[in-house]
Coordinates of C-alpha atoms (C1' of nucleotides) in Angstrom, one line a residue:
Chain A
M1 CA 0.0 0.0 0.0
A2 CA 1.2 3.5 -0.8
L3 CA 2.4 5.2 2.4
E4 CA 0.2 8.1 1.7
D5 CA -2.9 5.9 1.6
L6 CA -1.8 4.2 4.7
F7 CA -1.6 7.6 6.5
K8 CA -5.1 8.5 5.3
K9 CA -6.5 5.2 6.5
L10 CA -4.7 5.6 9.8
V11 CA -6.4 9.0 10.4
S12 CA -9.8 7.5 9.6
H13 CA -9.1 4.6 11.8
C14 CA -8.1 6.9 14.7
K15 CA -11.4 8.7 14.4
E16 CA -13.6 5.6 13.8
Y17 CA -12.3 3.7 16.7
G18 CA -12.1 6.5 19.3
Y19 CA -8.4 7.3 19.3
V20 CA -8.3 10.9 17.9
F21 CA -11.0 13.4 16.9
P22 CA -10.6 16.8 15.3
S23 CA -11.1 19.5 17.9
S24 CA -14.5 21.2 18.1
E25 CA -15.5 19.2 15.0
I26 CA -19.2 20.3 15.1
Y27 CA -18.0 23.8 14.4
D28 CA -15.8 22.6 11.5
G29 CA -12.8 22.0 13.6
L30 CA -9.9 24.2 14.6
S31 CA -6.9 24.1 12.5
A32 CA -4.2 21.7 13.7
V33 CA -5.9 21.0 17.1
Y34 CA -7.0 17.5 18.0
D35 CA -8.7 15.8 20.8
Y36 CA -7.9 12.3 22.1
G37 CA -10.8 9.9 22.4
Q38 CA -11.5 7.1 24.9
Y39 CA -8.8 4.8 23.6
G40 CA -6.4 7.6 22.6
V41 CA -6.2 9.0 26.1
E42 CA -5.3 5.5 27.5
L43 CA -2.6 5.0 25.0
K44 CA -1.2 8.4 25.6
N45 CA -1.2 7.9 29.3
N46 CA 0.6 4.6 28.9
I47 CA 3.3 6.2 26.7
R48 CA 3.7 9.0 29.2
K49 CA 4.1 6.4 32.0
Y50 CA 6.7 4.5 30.0
W51 CA 8.8 7.6 29.6
W52 CA 8.3 8.9 33.1
D53 CA 9.2 5.6 34.8
S54 CA 12.2 5.2 32.5
M55 CA 13.5 8.6 33.8
V56 CA 12.3 9.0 37.4
L57 CA 12.0 5.4 38.5
L58 CA 15.2 4.0 36.9
N59 CA 17.5 6.9 37.7
R60 CA 18.2 7.8 41.3
N61 CA 19.5 11.2 40.3
I62 CA 16.5 12.2 38.1
V63 CA 13.4 13.7 39.7
G64 CA 10.3 15.1 38.2
I65 CA 8.5 18.4 38.5
D66 CA 5.3 19.9 37.1
A67 CA 5.8 23.6 36.4
A68 CA 2.9 26.0 35.4
I69 CA 2.2 26.8 31.8
F70 CA 2.2 30.5 32.7
M71 CA 5.6 31.9 33.6
H72 CA 6.8 35.3 34.4
P73 CA 7.1 37.2 31.0
T74 CA 10.8 38.0 31.6
T75 CA 11.5 34.2 31.3
W76 CA 10.9 34.5 27.6
K77 CA 13.0 37.5 27.2
A78 CA 15.9 35.7 28.9
S79 CA 15.4 32.6 26.8
G80 CA 15.4 34.6 23.6
H81 CA 11.9 33.7 22.5
V82 CA 10.5 37.2 22.6
D83 CA 13.0 38.7 20.3
A84 CA 13.7 35.7 18.0
F85 CA 10.1 35.3 16.9
N86 CA 8.6 38.7 16.3
D87 CA 9.4 39.3 12.7
P88 CA 7.1 41.2 10.2
L89 CA 7.0 38.9 7.1
I90 CA 5.9 39.5 3.6
D91 CA 5.5 37.1 0.6
N92 CA 6.1 37.7 -3.0
R93 CA 3.2 36.0 -4.9
D94 CA 5.3 35.4 -8.0
S95 CA 8.5 34.0 -6.6
K96 CA 6.6 32.5 -3.6
K97 CA 9.5 33.6 -1.4
R98 CA 9.0 35.0 2.0
Y99 CA 11.0 38.0 3.3
R100 CA 11.3 40.0 6.5
A101 CA 9.6 43.3 5.6
D102 CA 12.1 45.2 7.8
T103 CA 15.0 43.6 6.0
L104 CA 13.7 44.5 2.6
I105 CA 13.4 48.1 3.6
E106 CA 16.8 48.3 5.2
E107 CA 18.4 46.8 2.2
H108 CA 16.6 49.3 0.0
I109 CA 18.0 52.1 2.2
E110 CA 21.5 50.6 1.9
K111 CA 21.2 50.6 -1.9
I112 CA 20.4 54.3 -1.9
E113 CA 23.4 54.9 0.4
E114 CA 25.6 53.0 -2.0
K115 CA 24.4 55.4 -4.8
V116 CA 25.3 58.4 -2.6
Q117 CA 28.7 56.8 -2.0
K118 CA 29.2 56.4 -5.7
E119 CA 28.5 60.0 -6.3
I120 CA 31.0 60.9 -3.6
D121 CA 33.7 58.6 -5.0
K122 CA 33.2 60.1 -8.5
A123 CA 33.5 63.6 -7.2
R124 CA 36.6 62.7 -5.1
A125 CA 38.3 61.3 -8.2
K126 CA 37.4 64.5 -10.1
F127 CA 38.5 67.0 -7.5
G128 CA 41.4 65.1 -5.9
D129 CA 42.9 66.6 -2.7
A130 CA 40.7 69.6 -2.9
F131 CA 37.6 67.5 -2.3
D132 CA 35.5 68.4 0.7
E133 CA 33.1 65.6 1.4
A134 CA 30.9 67.5 3.9
K135 CA 30.5 70.4 1.6
F136 CA 29.8 68.1 -1.3
R137 CA 27.1 66.3 0.7
S138 CA 25.5 69.6 1.6
T139 CA 25.5 71.1 -1.8
N140 CA 25.3 68.5 -4.5
Q141 CA 21.7 68.3 -5.8
R142 CA 21.8 64.6 -6.6
V143 CA 23.2 63.6 -3.2
L144 CA 20.8 65.9 -1.5
S145 CA 17.8 64.4 -3.1
L146 CA 19.0 60.9 -2.4
Q147 CA 19.8 61.8 1.1
S148 CA 16.4 63.3 1.7
K149 CA 14.8 60.2 0.3
I150 CA 16.9 58.1 2.8
D151 CA 15.8 60.3 5.6
E152 CA 12.2 60.1 4.6
I153 CA 12.1 56.3 4.3
H154 CA 14.0 56.0 7.5
A155 CA 11.7 58.2 9.4
R156 CA 8.6 56.4 8.1
Y157 CA 10.2 53.0 8.7
S158 CA 11.3 53.6 12.3
R159 CA 7.9 55.0 13.1
A160 CA 6.2 52.0 11.6
M161 CA 8.4 49.6 13.4
K162 CA 7.9 51.4 16.7
E163 CA 4.1 51.5 16.3
N164 CA 4.1 48.0 14.9
N165 CA 2.2 49.3 11.9
L166 CA 2.3 46.4 9.5
A167 CA 0.1 48.1 6.8
E168 CA 2.5 51.1 6.8
L169 CA 5.5 48.7 6.4
R170 CA 3.8 47.3 3.3
Q171 CA 3.0 50.8 2.0
I172 CA 6.7 51.8 2.3
I173 CA 7.6 48.8 0.2
I174 CA 5.0 49.7 -2.4
D175 CA 5.8 53.4 -2.4
N176 CA 9.5 52.8 -2.9
E177 CA 8.8 50.2 -5.6
I178 CA 10.9 47.6 -3.8
V179 CA 10.9 44.5 -5.9
C180 CA 11.5 40.8 -5.1
P181 CA 15.2 40.0 -5.7
I182 CA 14.1 36.7 -7.4
S183 CA 11.0 37.4 -9.4
G184 CA 11.7 41.2 -9.8
T185 CA 8.0 41.9 -9.3
R186 CA 6.1 44.0 -6.8
N187 CA 3.3 41.5 -6.3
W188 CA 3.4 41.5 -2.5
T189 CA 1.0 40.0 0.1
E190 CA 0.1 41.8 3.3
V191 CA 2.7 42.1 5.9
R192 CA 2.1 39.7 8.8
Q193 CA 3.5 39.4 12.2
F194 CA 4.6 35.9 13.0
N195 CA 5.0 35.4 16.7
L196 CA 5.5 31.8 17.6
M197 CA 4.2 32.4 21.1
F198 CA 0.5 32.6 22.1
S199 CA -0.2 35.5 24.5
T200 CA -3.0 36.4 26.8
E201 CA -3.5 38.8 29.7
M202 CA -3.2 38.1 33.3
G203 CA -5.2 40.4 35.7
S204 CA -8.8 41.2 35.6
T205 CA -8.7 44.9 34.9
A206 CA -7.5 46.0 31.5
D207 CA -5.0 48.6 32.7
G208 CA -3.6 46.4 35.5
A209 CA -3.2 43.4 33.3
I210 CA 0.2 42.2 32.1
K211 CA 0.8 40.3 28.9
V212 CA 1.8 36.7 29.6
Y213 CA 2.6 33.9 27.2
L214 CA 1.6 30.3 27.0
R215 CA 4.9 28.5 27.3
P216 CA 6.4 27.5 23.9
E217 CA 8.5 24.9 25.5
T218 CA 8.5 23.2 28.9
A219 CA 12.3 23.5 29.4
Q220 CA 12.3 26.9 31.0
G221 CA 10.1 25.7 33.8
I222 CA 12.9 23.3 34.7
F223 CA 15.7 25.9 34.4
V224 CA 14.0 28.5 36.6
N225 CA 13.5 25.7 39.2
F226 CA 16.9 24.4 38.9
L227 CA 18.1 25.6 42.3
N228 CA 14.9 24.9 44.1
V229 CA 15.1 21.2 43.1
Q230 CA 18.9 21.0 43.7
K231 CA 18.7 22.4 47.2
S232 CA 15.4 20.9 48.4
G233 CA 16.3 17.5 46.9
R234 CA 20.0 17.6 48.0
M235 CA 20.9 16.9 44.4
K236 CA 24.5 16.6 43.3
V237 CA 25.7 17.3 39.8
P238 CA 25.2 15.4 37.5
F239 CA 21.5 15.2 38.1
G240 CA 18.3 15.5 36.0
I241 CA 14.9 17.1 36.2
A242 CA 12.1 15.5 34.2
Q243 CA 8.8 17.1 33.2
V244 CA 5.8 16.3 31.0
G245 CA 3.5 19.1 30.0
K246 CA 1.7 21.1 27.4
A247 CA 3.4 23.7 25.2
F248 CA 2.0 26.0 22.6
R249 CA 3.4 27.3 19.4
N250 CA 1.6 29.4 16.9
E251 CA 3.0 27.6 13.9
I252 CA 2.8 29.2 10.5
V253 CA 2.0 25.9 9.0
A254 CA 0.8 23.2 11.3
R255 CA -0.1 20.0 9.5
Q256 CA 0.3 16.2 9.2
F257 CA -2.3 15.3 11.8
L258 CA -0.7 14.9 15.3
F259 CA 2.8 15.6 14.0
R260 CA 2.7 19.4 14.2
M261 CA 0.0 20.8 16.4
R262 CA -0.4 24.2 17.9
E263 CA -1.0 22.7 21.3
F264 CA 1.1 19.7 22.1
E265 CA 2.7 17.8 24.9
Q266 CA 6.4 17.5 25.6
M267 CA 8.4 15.1 27.7
E268 CA 11.6 16.7 28.6
M269 CA 14.5 15.9 30.8
Q270 CA 17.3 18.4 31.5
Y271 CA 20.5 16.9 32.8
F272 CA 22.8 19.2 34.6
V273 CA 26.5 18.3 34.3
T274 CA 30.0 19.7 35.1
P275 CA 31.2 22.1 32.4
G276 CA 33.6 20.2 30.1
T277 CA 31.9 16.9 30.5
E278 CA 28.8 17.8 28.5
L279 CA 29.8 16.1 25.3
E280 CA 30.3 12.8 27.1
W281 CA 26.9 13.0 28.6
Y282 CA 25.5 14.0 25.3
E283 CA 26.7 10.7 23.8
Y284 CA 25.5 8.9 26.9
W285 CA 21.9 10.2 26.5
K286 CA 21.9 9.7 22.7
E287 CA 22.5 6.0 23.3
K288 CA 20.2 5.8 26.2
R289 CA 17.3 7.4 24.4
M290 CA 17.7 5.3 21.3
K291 CA 17.5 2.2 23.5
W292 CA 14.2 3.5 24.9
H293 CA 12.8 3.6 21.4
L294 CA 14.2 0.3 20.3
A295 CA 12.7 -1.5 23.3
L296 CA 9.3 -0.9 21.8
G297 CA 10.2 -3.5 19.2
F298 CA 9.2 -1.6 16.0
G299 CA 12.5 -2.4 14.2
K300 CA 15.9 -0.9 14.3
E301 CA 15.8 0.0 10.6
N302 CA 13.0 2.5 11.3
Y303 CA 15.1 4.8 13.4
R304 CA 18.0 6.9 12.8
F305 CA 20.0 9.8 14.3
H306 CA 20.1 13.1 12.4
D307 CA 22.9 15.3 13.5
H308 CA 22.3 19.0 13.3
E309 CA 24.8 20.8 11.0
K310 CA 23.4 24.3 11.9
L311 CA 23.3 24.7 15.6
A312 CA 21.0 26.9 17.5
H313 CA 22.5 29.8 19.4
Y314 CA 22.4 27.9 22.7
A315 CA 23.8 24.6 21.6
N316 CA 27.2 23.1 21.0
A317 CA 25.9 19.7 19.8
A318 CA 22.4 18.6 18.8
C319 CA 20.7 15.7 17.1
D320 CA 17.3 14.2 16.5
I321 CA 16.1 10.7 16.7
E322 CA 14.0 10.2 13.6
Y323 CA 11.4 7.6 13.0
K324 CA 10.2 6.4 9.6
F325 CA 6.7 7.8 9.5
P326 CA 4.3 7.0 6.6
F327 CA 5.4 10.4 5.3
G328 CA 9.1 9.8 5.7
F329 CA 11.8 10.0 8.4
K330 CA 10.8 12.7 10.8
E331 CA 11.9 13.9 14.2
V332 CA 10.3 12.4 17.3
E333 CA 13.0 13.4 19.8
G334 CA 15.7 16.0 20.1
I335 CA 18.9 15.6 22.2
H336 CA 20.7 18.9 22.6
S337 CA 23.8 20.0 24.5
R338 CA 22.5 23.4 25.6
T339 CA 25.7 24.6 27.3
D340 CA 25.1 27.0 30.2
F341 CA 23.1 29.3 27.9
D342 CA 19.8 29.1 29.7
L343 CA 20.9 29.2 33.3
K344 CA 23.3 32.1 32.4
Q345 CA 20.6 34.1 30.8
H346 CA 18.3 33.6 33.8
Q347 CA 21.1 34.7 36.1
I348 CA 21.5 37.9 34.0
Y349 CA 17.9 38.7 33.7
S350 CA 16.8 37.8 37.3
G351 CA 19.9 39.0 39.0
K352 CA 19.9 35.7 41.0
K353 CA 22.8 33.4 41.0
M354 CA 22.1 30.2 39.1
Q355 CA 25.2 28.5 40.3
Y356 CA 25.9 25.1 41.9
F357 CA 28.5 24.7 44.6
D358 CA 30.5 21.5 43.7
P359 CA 31.8 20.0 47.0
D360 CA 34.2 17.8 45.1
K361 CA 35.9 20.6 43.3
N362 CA 35.3 23.1 46.1
E363 CA 34.0 25.7 43.6
S364 CA 30.8 27.2 42.2
Y365 CA 29.8 27.1 38.6
I366 CA 26.8 27.3 36.3
P367 CA 26.3 23.7 35.2
Y368 CA 26.0 22.7 31.5
V369 CA 22.8 21.1 30.3
I370 CA 22.0 18.1 28.2
E371 CA 18.4 18.1 27.1
T372 CA 16.3 15.2 25.9
S373 CA 13.0 16.4 24.5
I374 CA 10.4 14.2 23.0
G375 CA 7.0 15.1 21.7
L376 CA 4.3 12.9 23.3
D377 CA 1.9 13.4 20.5
R378 CA 4.5 12.6 18.0
M379 CA 5.4 9.5 19.9
F380 CA 1.7 8.6 19.9
L381 CA 1.5 9.1 16.1
H382 CA 4.7 7.1 15.7
I383 CA 3.4 4.2 17.8
I384 CA 0.0 4.0 16.3
S385 CA 1.3 4.2 12.7
A386 CA 3.9 1.5 13.5
A387 CA 1.2 -0.6 15.0
Y388 CA -1.4 -0.3 12.2
H389 CA -1.6 -3.3 10.0
E390 CA -3.9 -4.5 7.3
E391 CA -3.5 -8.2 7.0
E392 CA -4.7 -10.8 4.6
I393 CA -5.7 -14.0 6.4
E394 CA -6.2 -17.4 4.7
K395 CA -9.3 -19.1 6.1
E396 CA -9.7 -22.8 6.7
D397 CA -11.8 -23.1 3.5
G398 CA -9.0 -21.5 1.5
T399 CA -10.7 -18.1 1.0
K400 CA -9.0 -14.9 1.8
D401 CA -10.0 -12.5 4.5
M402 CA -8.9 -9.1 5.7
R403 CA -8.3 -7.8 9.2
V404 CA -7.1 -4.5 10.6
V405 CA -5.0 -4.9 13.7
L406 CA -3.2 -2.5 15.9
R407 CA -0.1 -4.4 17.0
L408 CA 0.5 -2.2 20.0
P409 CA 3.0 -3.3 22.6
S410 CA 0.8 -5.0 25.3
C411 CA 1.9 -2.7 28.1
L412 CA 0.8 0.4 26.0
A413 CA -2.5 -1.0 24.7
P414 CA -5.6 0.9 26.0
V415 CA -7.6 -2.2 26.7
K416 CA -5.6 -5.1 28.0
L417 CA -8.2 -7.8 27.7
A418 CA -11.7 -8.5 26.5
V419 CA -13.8 -11.2 28.1
L420 CA -16.2 -12.9 25.7
P421 CA -18.8 -15.6 26.3
L422 CA -18.7 -17.9 23.2
I423 CA -22.5 -17.8 23.1
R424 CA -25.1 -15.7 24.9
K425 CA -26.7 -18.5 26.9
D426 CA -26.1 -21.5 29.0
G427 CA -24.7 -19.3 31.8
L428 CA -21.6 -18.3 29.8
P429 CA -22.3 -14.5 30.0
E430 CA -22.6 -14.7 33.7
I431 CA -19.2 -16.4 34.1
A432 CA -17.6 -13.9 31.8
E433 CA -19.2 -10.9 33.7
K434 CA -17.8 -12.4 36.9
I435 CA -14.3 -12.6 35.4
V436 CA -14.5 -8.9 34.4
E437 CA -15.7 -7.9 37.8
D438 CA -12.6 -9.6 39.3
L439 CA -10.0 -8.3 36.8
K440 CA -11.3 -4.7 36.5
F441 CA -9.3 -3.7 39.5
D442 CA -6.0 -4.6 37.8
F443 CA -6.6 -4.0 34.1
N444 CA -8.6 -2.1 31.6
C445 CA -11.1 -4.8 30.6
Q446 CA -14.0 -5.0 28.2
Y447 CA -17.0 -7.4 28.1
D448 CA -18.7 -8.1 24.8
D449 CA -21.4 -10.6 23.9
K450 CA -22.8 -9.0 20.7
D451 CA -22.3 -10.8 17.3
S452 CA -20.4 -13.8 16.4
I453 CA -17.2 -14.6 18.3
G454 CA -15.1 -14.0 15.2
R455 CA -16.5 -10.6 14.7
R456 CA -15.8 -9.7 18.3
Y457 CA -12.2 -10.8 18.0
R458 CA -11.8 -8.4 15.0
R459 CA -13.3 -5.6 16.9
Q460 CA -10.7 -6.0 19.6
D461 CA -8.0 -6.3 16.9
A462 CA -9.0 -3.0 15.6
I463 CA -8.4 -1.2 18.9
G464 CA -5.3 -3.2 19.6
T465 CA -6.5 -5.3 22.6
P466 CA -3.7 -7.9 23.0
Y467 CA -5.7 -10.7 24.8
C468 CA -9.2 -12.0 24.4
I469 CA -10.5 -14.4 27.1
T470 CA -13.2 -16.7 25.8
V471 CA -15.6 -18.5 28.1
D472 CA -17.0 -21.6 26.5
H473 CA -18.8 -24.8 27.5
Q474 CA -15.7 -26.4 28.8
T475 CA -15.4 -23.6 31.3
L476 CA -18.5 -24.9 33.0
E477 CA -16.9 -28.2 33.5
D478 CA -13.3 -27.4 34.5
Q479 CA -13.0 -23.6 35.2
T480 CA -10.7 -23.0 32.3
V481 CA -10.9 -20.4 29.5
T482 CA -9.0 -19.7 26.4
I483 CA -6.6 -16.8 25.8
R484 CA -6.6 -15.7 22.2
Y485 CA -3.5 -13.7 21.2
R486 CA -4.0 -10.7 19.0
D487 CA -0.9 -11.0 16.8
S488 CA -0.8 -14.8 16.2
M489 CA -4.5 -15.3 16.6
E490 CA -3.6 -18.5 18.4
Q491 CA -5.4 -19.8 21.5
E492 CA -4.3 -21.3 24.8
R493 CA -6.3 -22.9 27.5
V494 CA -5.7 -21.7 31.1
P495 CA -7.4 -21.9 34.4
V496 CA -9.7 -18.9 35.4
A497 CA -7.9 -18.7 38.7
G498 CA -4.6 -18.0 37.1
L499 CA -5.8 -15.3 34.7
R500 CA -4.8 -12.3 36.8
E501 CA -1.2 -13.5 37.2
I502 CA -0.8 -14.5 33.6
I503 CA -2.1 -11.2 32.2
A504 CA -0.2 -9.1 34.7
E505 CA 3.0 -10.7 33.6
K506 CA 2.2 -10.0 29.9
V507 CA 1.0 -6.4 30.2
S508 CA 3.6 -5.2 32.8
I509 CA 5.7 -2.2 31.8
R510 CA 8.5 -3.9 33.7
S511 CA 9.6 -6.0 30.8
L512 CA 10.0 -2.9 28.7
L513 CA 11.9 -1.0 31.4
K514 CA 14.2 -4.0 32.1
Q515 CA 15.6 -3.6 28.6
L516 CA 16.9 -0.1 29.2
Chain B
rG1 C1' 1.5 32.1 3.6
rC2 C1' 1.4 30.6 -2.0
rG3 C1' -0.3 26.9 -5.6
rG4 C1' -3.3 22.4 -6.5
rG5 C1' -7.1 18.9 -4.8
rA6 C1' -11.2 17.6 -1.6
rA7 C1' -15.6 18.0 1.8
rU8 C1' -22.7 14.0 1.0
rA9 C1' -24.8 9.0 7.4
rG10 C1' -19.8 6.9 12.5
rC11 C1' -16.4 4.9 8.0
rU12 C1' -15.7 4.3 2.5
rC13 C1' -18.1 6.4 -1.3
rA14 C1' -22.3 6.9 -5.5
rG15 C1' -25.6 10.7 -6.9
rU16 C1' -27.3 11.3 -14.6
rU17 C1' -28.9 17.7 -18.0
rG18 C1' -30.4 21.6 -11.9
rG19 C1' -36.2 18.1 -10.4
rC20 C1' -38.2 13.0 -3.9
rA21 C1' -31.1 12.0 -0.1
rG22 C1' -28.7 6.7 -1.8
rA23 C1' -25.4 2.0 -1.2
rG24 C1' -21.9 -1.1 1.4
rC25 C1' -19.8 -1.5 6.0
rA26 C1' -20.6 0.2 11.1
rU27 C1' -24.3 1.1 15.2
rC28 C1' -28.9 -0.4 18.0
rA29 C1' -33.1 -4.1 19.1
rG30 C1' -34.4 -9.1 18.0
rC31 C1' -33.7 -14.1 15.7
rU32 C1' -29.6 -17.7 15.1
rU33 C1' -25.6 -20.4 19.1
rC34 C1' -21.6 -20.8 15.9
rC35 C1' -13.9 -20.3 17.9
rC36 C1' -11.9 -16.0 13.9
rA37 C1' -16.0 -10.2 10.2
rA38 C1' -19.7 -9.5 6.0
rG39 C1' -26.7 -15.6 7.9
rC40 C1' -32.2 -13.6 8.9
rU41 C1' -35.8 -9.6 10.5
rG42 C1' -36.4 -4.7 12.0
rA43 C1' -34.8 0.2 13.6
rG44 C1' -32.1 4.7 14.3
rG45 C1' -28.8 8.0 11.9
rG46 C1' -28.4 13.8 6.9
rU47 C1' -29.7 21.8 7.2
rC48 C1' -25.2 17.4 1.3
rG49 C1' -18.8 21.7 5.7
rC50 C1' -20.7 26.9 6.5
rG51 C1' -22.6 31.7 4.4
rG52 C1' -24.5 34.2 0.3
rG53 C1' -26.0 34.5 -5.0
rU54 C1' -28.5 32.7 -9.7
rU55 C1' -33.2 29.8 -10.4
rC56 C1' -40.1 28.1 -10.2
rG57 C1' -36.6 24.6 -8.0
rA58 C1' -29.4 23.8 -6.0
rA59 C1' -25.8 18.2 -3.1
rU60 C1' -25.3 19.7 -8.4
rC61 C1' -24.0 26.3 -11.3
rC62 C1' -21.4 31.1 -9.4
rC63 C1' -18.9 33.9 -5.3
rG64 C1' -17.0 33.9 -0.4
rU65 C1' -15.4 31.2 3.8
rU66 C1' -13.8 27.1 7.1
rU67 C1' -11.5 22.5 7.6
rC68 C1' -8.5 18.5 5.6
rC69 C1' -4.8 16.4 2.0
rC70 C1' -0.4 17.2 -1.5
rG71 C1' 3.8 20.4 -3.1
rC72 C1' 6.5 24.8 -1.9
rU73 C1' 7.7 27.8 2.4
rC74 C1' 8.5 27.8 7.7
rC75 C1' 10.0 25.0 12.0
rA76 C1' 15.2 29.0 17.6

RNA sequence: GCGGGAAUAGCUCAGUUGGCAGAGCAUCAGCUUCCCAAGCUGAGGGUCGCGGGUUCGAAUCCCGUUUCCCGCUCCA
């Protein structure tokens, strides 16, 4: 099947079987926002737990926090988010290229200045030593007219930038007949402000309110709490702080289902290390994180590292772990060596020391940071697309049959088992109900007695239930039931009394964690 | 954001020249009692994405808009 078709089918499947719905669908939806349904939320919770346990349970020196989504606005000045993402952008309709409107105007001014310089150079060559530049500038008609043009544009431009007047910026471009360097045309769109951060107001009265942002990443909540955790938890470098939470980015283009959403959930761990050791730890976490992915059993060939050539201003090494999605290899996790950039910035902006006293070295320093940052929604999309299979089955009479099955790892599956009476009489439903009543304290169970047994198996396959317990007539005689396995479709007879232990062993997250 | 395509039942889709809103699957209630879907009977489910226009009459033609998909662009 073409990968593109597979992706479409996956999206339909997610909706049809209660995994993912478009947000506010009855109002035509909201662009790039999705809701998790009854099974989606279970799968997502299980993925989150797998990550959290692998960090906080398995590492004595990693602890978790849950910081608020709102943070003091200065946080985002310190982190660089306020300045870095506030550009007025304009598109040329012919070349389809996007430019910063302010840059276009500044370049235009520079061009005029070059013309002035040319005039001056020409005159200097003409008059030699007797040339008086200041006098030339103040008397030459051509230079004067160019200069007044520069002054005029500059005045308009700085006023527009100050007032954040986007229409005026566009008008300056139009009035000065600035063309696209590629197409050479003046077919411009409106100027738009692209700020990656969502903002809102905190405080009930309009004049007392301050502008606050919805965090565009969870990392800063960890950085600002670095000393709180270190001191209250008596942590010693190296140590880590883990956090799972929502982040918000006003993406220009948000697409590909759950892959790029405006509201999304990150699972981040910031690991604080001694300066100079960061690249060793970077390698350590690269390997560690890849192991976490591979333990899910979706095949080594579907993962790869992608090292960043162009590093962000805060990093001295960075890579992504990419998974082969139906639409190609794409990032699911980033591992970055963030240096001491963030803590240093917070120290500057807050005026508070963000230093750690190292008793071994008997000195204070700002630790370096290795970040592992994984998108929970991306991980969800990764797992469900890896799990989705359409299979052709040969029946006993030789005819072919199709089934859709989600081969989710048992410990991540939303529903762990379904208990099914073979037929709806002879007391079989009652026995099945009793089994569910007993096991519901341990597992997410379902009971189903509608339609033929084969159809019920297929329903469970479609939502990825790994085990189906079937109560049949033999159960009446010897208190045994069959376990039907989702992937092999094979069955095994076991005593009812042993069910809890058998299932617990199979669906435990322990087996996954032990591989790490 | 630009360009292209799409939107009809929960899902997949049909709908003729503009003339009664359809099918399969799914769901629900029965029947059947079966170990791997598609046996029988019946039922529910729709402002044809939304808004406007043309028309005696619009799912169908026109305009706008929203959402989704593909390519480009963007993604510290």
